GROMACS .gro file of C-alpha atoms in nm:
model
  332
    1MET     CA    1   9.803   8.013  11.652
    2PHE     CA    2   9.736   8.294  11.900
    3PHE     CA    3   9.768   8.667  11.845
    4ASP     CA    4   9.840   8.965  12.069
    5LEU     CA    5   9.807   9.273  11.845
    6ASN     CA    6   9.866   9.531  12.116
    7VAL     CA    7  10.203   9.500  12.286
    8LEU     CA    8  10.275   9.832  12.459
    9LEU     CA    9  10.635   9.951  12.479
   10PRO     CA   10  10.813  10.188  12.716
   11THR     CA   11  10.873  10.543  12.605
   12PRO     CA   12  11.206  10.572  12.421
   13THR     CA   13  11.472  10.825  12.509
   14ALA     CA   14  11.448  11.158  12.324
   15LEU     CA   15  11.768  11.296  12.164
   16THR     CA   16  11.754  11.649  12.029
   17LEU     CA   17  11.885  11.703  11.681
   18SER     CA   18  12.026  12.041  11.578
   19SER     CA   19  11.959  12.168  11.229
   20THR     CA   20  12.233  12.318  11.012
   21GLN     CA   21  12.189  12.646  10.823
   22SER     CA   22  12.321  12.651  10.469
   23HIS     CA   23  12.551  12.934  10.353
   24LYS     CA   24  12.369  12.971  10.022
   25LYS     CA   25  12.068  13.198  10.021
   26GLY     CA   26  11.734  13.038   9.955
   27LYS     CA   27  11.864  12.685  10.002
   28GLN     CA   28  11.827  12.466  10.305
   29ARG     CA   29  12.023  12.164  10.412
   30GLN     CA   30  11.815  11.862  10.509
   31LYS     CA   31  11.896  11.630  10.801
   32ALA     CA   32  11.784  11.270  10.789
   33LEU     CA   33  11.575  11.142  11.082
   34PRO     CA   34  11.487  10.790  11.198
   35GLY     CA   35  11.186  10.648  11.015
   36GLY     CA   36  11.274  10.804  10.675
   37GLN     CA   37  11.174  11.158  10.774
   38SER     CA   38  11.376  11.470  10.711
   39THR     CA   39  11.380  11.830  10.835
   40THR     CA   40  11.511  12.158  10.697
   41ALA     CA   41  11.696  12.443  10.859
   42ASN     CA   42  11.392  12.664  10.898
   43SER     CA   43  11.169  12.395  11.042
   44PRO     CA   44  11.208  12.269  11.401
   45ALA     CA   45  11.384  11.933  11.422
   46PRO     CA   46  11.179  11.667  11.592
   47PRO     CA   47  11.355  11.461  11.859
   48ALA     CA   48  11.507  11.130  11.761
   49LEU     CA   49  11.353  10.855  11.975
   50VAL     CA   50  11.607  10.583  12.060
   51PHE     CA   51  11.560  10.286  12.289
   52SER     CA   52  11.835  10.229  12.543
   53LEU     CA   53  11.997   9.889  12.605
   54ALA     CA   54  11.793   9.844  12.922
   55GLN     CA   55  11.469   9.919  12.741
   56VAL     CA   56  11.553   9.677  12.462
   57ALA     CA   57  11.630   9.407  12.722
   58ALA     CA   58  11.293   9.472  12.893
   59ILE     CA   59  11.113   9.441  12.554
   60GLU     CA   60  11.296   9.118  12.485
   61ALA     CA   61  11.185   8.980  12.824
   62ARG     CA   62  10.825   9.081  12.753
   63ILE     CA   63  10.837   8.904  12.415
   64ASP     CA   64  10.984   8.596  12.577
   65ILE     CA   65  10.695   8.582  12.826
   66LEU     CA   66  10.437   8.615  12.550
   67VAL     CA   67  10.601   8.345  12.339
   68GLN     CA   68  10.621   8.113  12.641
   69LEU     CA   69  10.245   8.162  12.704
   70GLY     CA   70  10.169   8.053  12.347
   71TYR     CA   71  10.150   8.369  12.139
   72THR     CA   72  10.301   8.342  11.793
   73VAL     CA   73  10.203   8.674  11.625
   74LEU     CA   74  10.281   9.001  11.816
   75ALA     CA   75  10.224   9.363  11.715
   76LEU     CA   76  10.439   9.627  11.873
   77THR     CA   77  10.226   9.944  11.925
   78GLN     CA   78  10.328  10.303  11.877
   79CYS     CA   79  10.067  10.557  11.997
   80VAL     CA   80  10.011  10.903  11.857
   81GLN     CA   81   9.794  11.170  12.020
   82SER     CA   82   9.526  11.352  11.819
   83LYS     CA   83   9.693  11.363  11.479
   84VAL     CA   84   9.967  11.213  11.262
   85ASP     CA   85  10.190  11.497  11.152
   86SER     CA   86  10.452  11.409  10.886
   87ARG     CA   87  10.669  11.704  10.994
   88THR     CA   88  10.717  11.585  11.351
   89HIS     CA   89  10.630  11.212  11.341
   90VAL     CA   90  10.910  10.963  11.392
   91ASP     CA   91  10.866  10.591  11.337
   92TRP     CA   92  11.075  10.461  11.622
   93LEU     CA   93  10.958  10.104  11.564
   94GLN     CA   94  11.162  10.097  11.241
   95GLY     CA   95  11.481  10.119  11.443
   96LEU     CA   96  11.363   9.885  11.719
   97VAL     CA   97  11.252   9.578  11.525
   98PRO     CA   98  11.595   9.506  11.368
   99ARG     CA   99  11.751   9.517  11.716
  100LEU     CA  100  11.526   9.237  11.849
  101ARG     CA  101  11.632   8.881  11.855
  102LYS     CA  102  11.493   8.655  11.582
  103ARG     CA  103  11.261   8.387  11.711
  104GLN     CA  104  11.160   8.086  11.512
  105GLY     CA  105  10.789   8.068  11.435
  106VAL     CA  106  10.718   8.414  11.585
  107ALA     CA  107  10.608   8.710  11.371
  108ILE     CA  108  10.665   9.070  11.488
  109LEU     CA  109  10.439   9.333  11.336
  110LYS     CA  110  10.436   9.713  11.361
  111ARG     CA  111  10.119   9.888  11.465
  112LEU     CA  112  10.024  10.256  11.480
  113THR     CA  113   9.741  10.367  11.710
  114VAL     CA  114   9.599  10.720  11.678
  115LEU     CA  115   9.425  10.845  11.994
  116LEU     CA  116   9.136  11.059  11.863
  117ASP     CA  117   9.006  11.353  12.070
  118GLU     CA  118   8.827  11.682  12.006
  119ASP     CA  119   9.128  11.822  11.822
  120SER     CA  120   9.111  11.523  11.582
  121ASP     CA  121   8.764  11.610  11.455
  122LYS     CA  122   8.916  11.861  11.210
  123GLY     CA  123   9.169  11.612  11.085
  124ASN     CA  124   9.369  11.321  11.224
  125GLY     CA  125   9.635  11.286  10.958
  126VAL     CA  126   9.519  10.937  10.842
  127ASN     CA  127   9.484  11.041  10.480
  128ALA     CA  128   9.645  11.008  10.139
  129GLN     CA  129   9.891  11.289  10.212
  130ASN     CA  130  10.068  11.067  10.472
  131ASP     CA  131  10.045  10.751  10.265
  132THR     CA  132  10.421  10.703  10.257
  133LEU     CA  133  10.445  10.743  10.632
  134LEU     CA  134  10.150  10.515  10.710
  135SER     CA  135  10.274  10.242  10.470
  136GLN     CA  136  10.565  10.174  10.708
  137TYR     CA  137  10.326  10.019  10.956
  138ASP     CA  138  10.164   9.675  10.920
  139ILE     CA  139   9.841   9.762  11.114
  140LEU     CA  140   9.663  10.092  11.162
  141SER     CA  141   9.417  10.146  11.446
  142LEU     CA  142   9.207  10.429  11.587
  143GLN     CA  143   9.090  10.489  11.946
  144PRO     CA  144   8.803  10.740  11.934
  145THR     CA  145   8.700  10.932  12.241
  146THR     CA  146   8.420  11.152  12.091
  147GLN     CA  147   8.100  11.081  11.904
  148THR     CA  148   8.230  11.248  11.587
  149SER     CA  149   8.559  11.051  11.587
  150PHE     CA  150   8.375  10.726  11.649
  151SER     CA  151   8.143  10.793  11.354
  152GLN     CA  152   8.438  10.877  11.130
  153ALA     CA  153   8.623  10.559  11.240
  154CYS     CA  154   8.323  10.339  11.158
  155LEU     CA  155   8.207  10.503  10.835
  156THR     CA  156   8.515  10.663  10.670
  157HIS     CA  157   8.832  10.502  10.794
  158SER     CA  158   8.704  10.142  10.767
  159THR     CA  159   8.649  10.153  10.390
  160PRO     CA  160   8.916   9.976  10.176
  161SER     CA  161   9.203  10.214  10.096
  162PRO     CA  162   9.577  10.242  10.166
  163GLN     CA  163   9.486  10.424  10.488
  164THR     CA  164   9.224  10.176  10.617
  165SER     CA  165   9.218  10.136  10.995
  166HIS     CA  166   9.110   9.777  11.059
  167ILE     CA  167   9.107   9.807  11.437
  168ILE     CA  168   8.882  10.040  11.636
  169SER     CA  169   9.011  10.034  11.990
  170MET     CA  170   8.746  10.092  12.257
  171PRO     CA  171   8.828  10.309  12.562
  172VAL     CA  172   8.651  10.068  12.806
  173THR     CA  173   8.857  10.185  13.105
  174LEU     CA  174   8.690  10.531  13.111
  175PRO     CA  175   8.411  10.587  13.362
  176ARG     CA  176   8.166  10.556  13.077
  177LEU     CA  177   8.194  10.528  12.700
  178PRO     CA  178   8.217  10.883  12.552
  179PHE     CA  179   7.995  10.793  12.260
  180HIS     CA  180   7.680  10.595  12.182
  181LEU     CA  181   7.719  10.252  12.021
  182LYS     CA  182   7.467  10.292  11.742
  183HIS     CA  183   7.372   9.975  11.560
  184THR     CA  184   7.405  10.140  11.219
  185LEU     CA  185   7.766  10.239  11.287
  186ILE     CA  186   7.859   9.906  11.428
  187ARG     CA  187   7.705   9.713  11.133
  188THR     CA  188   7.880   9.939  10.882
  189ALA     CA  189   8.222   9.896  11.045
  190LEU     CA  190   8.179   9.517  11.062
  191LYS     CA  191   8.063   9.497  10.703
  192ASN     CA  192   8.376   9.687  10.591
  193GLY     CA  193   8.596   9.442  10.775
  194ALA     CA  194   8.688   9.644  11.084
  195VAL     CA  195   8.692   9.492  11.430
  196PHE     CA  196   8.637   9.638  11.777
  197GLU     CA  197   8.932   9.584  12.017
  198VAL     CA  198   8.903   9.526  12.389
  199ALA     CA  199   9.230   9.513  12.586
  200TYR     CA  200   9.212   9.288  12.889
  201ALA     CA  201   9.468   9.503  13.073
  202GLY     CA  202   9.177   9.699  13.228
  203ALA     CA  203   9.033   9.382  13.376
  204VAL     CA  204   9.352   9.306  13.571
  205GLY     CA  205   9.443   9.663  13.667
  206ALA     CA  206   9.335   9.887  13.952
  207GLU     CA  207   8.994   9.860  14.112
  208THR     CA  208   8.851  10.163  13.937
  209GLU     CA  209   8.976  10.045  13.599
  210ARG     CA  210   8.831   9.699  13.654
  211ARG     CA  211   8.486   9.844  13.735
  212ASN     CA  212   8.490  10.065  13.427
  213TRP     CA  213   8.621   9.781  13.211
  214TRP     CA  214   8.338   9.544  13.297
  215GLY     CA  215   8.076   9.807  13.228
  216GLY     CA  216   8.218   9.925  12.897
  217ALA     CA  217   8.309   9.574  12.770
  218ARG     CA  218   7.965   9.436  12.859
  219GLU     CA  219   7.796   9.721  12.664
  220LEU     CA  220   8.011   9.643  12.356
  221MET     CA  221   7.931   9.276  12.378
  222ARG     CA  222   7.563   9.354  12.403
  223VAL     CA  223   7.563   9.557  12.079
  224THR     CA  224   7.796   9.330  11.875
  225LYS     CA  225   7.672   8.995  12.017
  226GLY     CA  226   8.044   8.909  12.047
  227LYS     CA  227   8.102   8.914  11.667
  228GLY     CA  228   8.391   9.116  11.530
  229VAL     CA  229   8.552   9.164  11.874
  230LEU     CA  230   8.932   9.150  11.900
  231LEU     CA  231   9.090   9.067  12.239
  232SER     CA  232   9.441   9.195  12.297
  233GLY     CA  233   9.676   9.259  12.586
  234GLY     CA  234   9.757   9.630  12.614
  235THR     CA  235   9.939   9.561  12.942
  236SER     CA  236  10.216   9.787  13.070
  237GLU     CA  237  10.364   9.539  13.321
  238ASP     CA  238  10.477   9.181  13.288
  239ARG     CA  239  10.268   9.064  13.585
  240GLU     CA  240   9.944   9.170  13.399
  241VAL     CA  241  10.017   8.941  13.099
  242ARG     CA  242   9.773   8.652  13.065
  243ALA     CA  243   9.775   8.339  12.851
  244PRO     CA  244   9.547   8.347  12.541
  245ARG     CA  245   9.309   8.081  12.677
  246ASP     CA  246   9.288   8.256  13.012
  247ALA     CA  247   9.199   8.584  12.838
  248ALA     CA  248   8.940   8.406  12.627
  249ASN     CA  249   8.780   8.257  12.942
  250LEU     CA  250   8.771   8.603  13.095
  251VAL     CA  251   8.558   8.728  12.803
  252THR     CA  252   8.307   8.447  12.848
  253LEU     CA  253   8.208   8.616  13.179
  254LEU     CA  254   8.069   8.898  12.966
  255GLY     CA  255   7.795   8.669  12.835
  256ILE     CA  256   7.927   8.566  12.488
  257PRO     CA  257   7.962   8.203  12.374
  258GLN     CA  258   8.294   8.025  12.423
  259ASN     CA  259   8.356   7.982  12.050
  260LEU     CA  260   8.336   8.357  11.994
  261SER     CA  261   8.565   8.426  12.288
  262HIS     CA  262   8.820   8.182  12.144
  263ALA     CA  263   8.786   8.344  11.804
  264ALA     CA  264   8.871   8.683  11.957
  265VAL     CA  265   9.236   8.575  12.003
  266THR     CA  266   9.259   8.347  11.697
  267GLN     CA  267   9.035   8.383  11.391
  268THR     CA  268   8.935   8.742  11.432
  269ALA     CA  269   9.294   8.851  11.490
  270LYS     CA  270   9.409   8.645  11.190
  271SER     CA  271   9.152   8.815  10.966
  272VAL     CA  272   9.278   9.155  11.081
  273VAL     CA  273   9.635   9.069  10.982
  274LEU     CA  274   9.525   8.938  10.642
  275ARG     CA  275   9.301   9.237  10.570
  276ALA     CA  276   9.580   9.472  10.676
  277GLN     CA  277   9.787   9.334  10.391
  278SER     CA  278   9.524   9.465  10.146
  279ARG     CA  279   9.634   9.821  10.222
  280LYS     CA  280   9.924   9.770   9.989
  281THR     CA  281   9.713   9.633   9.701
  282TYR     CA  282   9.473   9.787   9.454
  283ARG     CA  283   9.123   9.813   9.601
  284ALA     CA  284   9.202   9.555   9.871
  285VAL     CA  285   9.241   9.271   9.618
  286LEU     CA  286   9.492   9.013   9.736
  287SER     CA  287   9.475   8.754   9.456
  288GLU     CA  288   9.444   8.755   9.082
  289PRO     CA  289   9.124   8.581   8.960
  290ARG     CA  290   9.183   8.276   8.732
  291LEU     CA  291   8.942   8.173   8.459
  292ILE     CA  292   8.879   7.798   8.424
  293VAL     CA  293   8.744   7.691   8.082
  294GLN     CA  294   8.548   7.367   8.059
  295PRO     CA  295   8.718   7.126   7.820
  296SER     CA  296   8.522   6.957   7.549
  297GLY     CA  297   8.662   6.612   7.629
  298GLY     CA  298   8.532   6.321   7.824
  299THR     CA  299   8.439   6.247   8.181
  300TRP     CA  300   8.791   6.233   8.319
  301GLU     CA  301   8.869   6.591   8.220
  302TRP     CA  302   8.544   6.717   8.373
  303ARG     CA  303   8.609   6.535   8.699
  304ASN     CA  304   8.956   6.674   8.712
  305LEU     CA  305   8.825   7.019   8.647
  306ARG     CA  306   8.558   6.974   8.912
  307HIS     CA  307   8.823   6.863   9.164
  308ASN     CA  308   9.033   7.172   9.088
  309SER     CA  309   8.732   7.398   9.121
  310LEU     CA  310   8.642   7.235   9.453
  311HIS     CA  311   9.001   7.287   9.572
  312LEU     CA  312   8.986   7.657   9.477
  313SER     CA  313   8.648   7.697   9.640
  314ASN     CA  314   8.780   7.551   9.964
  315GLN     CA  315   9.070   7.796   9.954
  316CYS     CA  316   8.833   8.090   9.905
  317SER     CA  317   8.605   7.977  10.184
  318SER     CA  318   8.900   7.940  10.424
  319GLN     CA  319   9.033   8.276  10.329
  320PRO     CA  320   8.756   8.532  10.313
  321HIS     CA  321   8.987   8.806  10.174
  322LEU     CA  322   9.020   8.612   9.845
  323ASN     CA  323   8.779   8.672   9.561
  324THR     CA  324   8.510   8.405   9.527
  325LEU     CA  325   8.538   8.206   9.213
  326ARG     CA  326   8.209   8.140   9.039
  327HIS     CA  327   8.140   7.902   8.754
  328SER     CA  328   7.867   7.966   8.502
  329SER     CA  329   7.892   7.627   8.331
  330SER     CA  330   7.716   7.308   8.448
  331PRO     CA  331   7.839   6.948   8.423
  332PRO     CA  332   7.746   6.761   8.108
   0.00000   0.00000   0.00000
């Protein structure tokens, strides 16, 4: 099972909505917008973003290419600059996903990426006030471009909460990384379950982007030792798409082992999807702990209990997001 958690989409067409003034004084008529948002008469109406038939056909063709190359889990990405504003934000993925053709064995997820800059240091909108808006997306990610935003992404936004951002996208195509990769920040983010994303689109783009990509990606691999690195596409053209094994082989040129490069498109991406589901649970708990009481009978009951405990332990070890079941009793 291979994952591509960064499928870029073309910019949808903007349709201007006009607000209606109510005749009654002090009351305002609300207009419904795509994505569950609303606007009043006194507030400016944000544009409704709608994909045309040609754009939907192009998206369908991109998905067909990815599926043919072997990807089974895809995340459609919507990017927001600086801050998530509930008054102007429109979730145009909500209207796009139902229009896509159903494919057997292929999962389509919705992802929101916030591009953090200097204006985001005072607030990026990824907080409890926008919990309803953020809950519409399956995966949240941040792309910091300053030292302050990178520190906030590693320390604050990676902690378990309904607004947890499990992906920290690295701007490796810039001439140089705009922040220092401090070991304390990297270790804290990895301990909280966040991963650092590298899009291979820069490695197959223009000459300047390729040069910057190799320098930035090599620096990230040096600090992380290849652990907790997510490899995704992030391509804007069909000719730049690569098969998952080809992308994994590309990462091995950065000096990391082959097993870690393979995990960047399989196990690491799978853990991100599983951890992203914890945003909708209490304190990131996905399963209810079960108490197993040792019976007072003979050997057969104890062996059966031991078999069940071993089965549960294997499940917990194969799924790190589950709580580990510990037994305080010992065999008679």
